Every structure is written in structure tokens, then in C-alpha cells.
Amino acid sequence: MFDRVIGNDLPINPNAALKLKNAIAFESSGRYESALMALDEALAIQGNYLDAWLVKAVIFGKLGKCSDALKCYDKALEINS
């Protein structure tokens, strides 16, 4: 998941991949706010990082923030429909 090619065939930035990996670890331990911060950092590095948008959507869904989750899913669809 962390090294796959996305969107317009740009490789994933290793720093963004590390932030996503950290976010998944935070999410697994129930630290959702820390996970969201790590995802925001990943997306600041690489805004078209599909996996980061998808994980962010899932976390928002778990938090009951459905509107925010839908925005993330919409962004993911813009990147790769």
C-alpha cells in the first residue's frame, strides 16, 4: 500500500508514506486525532496520495463525521475514479 504508484504515475514520496504508516499505527491504537494529524502531514507532502485520503475518510467515519468522510472519498475519486 505504501509504495504503490498513484494518479498520474508519480511515485509516492517516502516521507508521505511514513506519515501514512504512522497514521495507521495511531488509528489501530484508537488515537484518531493523532492519526488525522499524521494524515494531514502526509497530504501536505503529497496532496494526491490516494491511500491517505481513504484512511482519513475511514477515520472520519469512525468518529461519526460523515460529511468530512464523504469529502475525503470525493477527493479520492477525483484522484482515481
Tab-separated table of C-alpha atoms in Angstrom:
chain	number	residue	atom	x	y	z
A	1	MET	CA	0.000	0.000	0.000
A	2	PHE	CA	2.776	2.457	0.855
A	3	ASP	CA	4.835	2.164	-2.321
A	4	ARG	CA	2.175	1.919	-4.996
A	5	VAL	CA	2.107	4.363	-7.892
A	6	ILE	CA	-0.823	6.778	-7.898
A	7	GLY	CA	-2.833	9.123	-10.098
A	8	ASN	CA	-0.566	10.382	-12.818
A	9	ASP	CA	2.098	7.704	-12.263
A	10	LEU	CA	4.089	9.753	-9.780
A	11	PRO	CA	5.844	7.634	-7.185
A	12	ILE	CA	4.785	8.128	-3.601
A	13	ASN	CA	7.008	10.380	-1.570
A	14	PRO	CA	8.742	8.274	1.109
A	15	ASN	CA	8.072	10.922	3.763
A	16	ALA	CA	4.356	10.879	2.943
A	17	ALA	CA	4.375	7.069	3.101
A	18	LEU	CA	5.989	7.202	6.542
A	19	LYS	CA	3.316	9.637	7.750
A	20	LEU	CA	0.616	7.278	6.469
A	21	LYS	CA	2.262	4.346	8.217
A	22	ASN	CA	2.304	6.357	11.458
A	23	ALA	CA	-1.345	7.335	10.969
A	24	ILE	CA	-2.351	3.697	10.590
A	25	ALA	CA	-0.478	2.810	13.784
A	26	PHE	CA	-2.239	5.653	15.632
A	27	GLU	CA	-5.608	4.579	14.262
A	28	SER	CA	-5.005	0.979	15.306
A	29	SER	CA	-4.444	2.105	18.878
A	30	GLY	CA	-7.508	4.355	18.905
A	31	ARG	CA	-5.561	7.614	18.721
A	32	TYR	CA	-7.728	9.099	15.994
A	33	GLU	CA	-6.738	12.749	16.422
A	34	SER	CA	-3.042	11.833	16.170
A	35	ALA	CA	-3.842	9.740	13.110
A	36	LEU	CA	-5.639	12.661	11.468
A	37	MET	CA	-2.681	14.941	12.183
A	38	ALA	CA	-0.285	12.435	10.592
A	39	LEU	CA	-2.572	12.149	7.569
A	40	ASP	CA	-2.696	15.926	7.206
A	41	GLU	CA	1.099	15.927	7.242
A	42	ALA	CA	1.187	13.215	4.569
A	43	LEU	CA	-1.265	15.137	2.419
A	44	ALA	CA	0.716	18.353	2.870
A	45	ILE	CA	3.690	16.492	1.408
A	46	GLN	CA	1.715	14.809	-1.380
A	47	GLY	CA	-1.811	16.065	-1.903
A	48	ASN	CA	-2.778	13.350	-4.384
A	49	TYR	CA	-1.936	10.455	-2.040
A	50	LEU	CA	-4.973	8.233	-2.580
A	51	ASP	CA	-4.377	5.898	0.361
A	52	ALA	CA	-4.064	8.818	2.777
A	53	TRP	CA	-7.415	10.206	1.622
A	54	LEU	CA	-9.045	6.801	2.029
A	55	VAL	CA	-7.664	6.214	5.520
A	56	LYS	CA	-8.694	9.731	6.509
A	57	ALA	CA	-12.227	9.015	5.285
A	58	VAL	CA	-12.402	5.817	7.328
A	59	ILE	CA	-11.274	7.611	10.480
A	60	PHE	CA	-13.810	10.383	9.983
A	61	GLY	CA	-16.455	7.698	9.546
A	62	LYS	CA	-15.430	6.053	12.825
A	63	LEU	CA	-15.708	9.442	14.522
A	64	GLY	CA	-19.204	9.942	13.111
A	65	LYS	CA	-18.066	12.858	10.934
A	66	CYS	CA	-19.838	11.603	7.844
A	67	SER	CA	-19.716	14.884	5.938
A	68	ASP	CA	-15.940	15.057	6.342
A	69	ALA	CA	-15.638	11.388	5.380
A	70	LEU	CA	-17.619	11.989	2.192
A	71	LYS	CA	-15.355	14.906	1.260
A	72	CYS	CA	-12.330	12.615	1.596
A	73	TYR	CA	-13.975	9.913	-0.504
A	74	ASP	CA	-14.835	12.527	-3.128
A	75	LYS	CA	-11.201	13.649	-3.188
A	76	ALA	CA	-10.112	10.023	-3.589
A	77	LEU	CA	-12.472	9.658	-6.548
A	78	GLU	CA	-11.037	12.820	-8.127
A	79	ILE	CA	-7.573	11.260	-7.894
A	80	ASN	CA	-8.577	7.846	-9.208
A	81	SER	CA	-12.102	7.251	-10.407
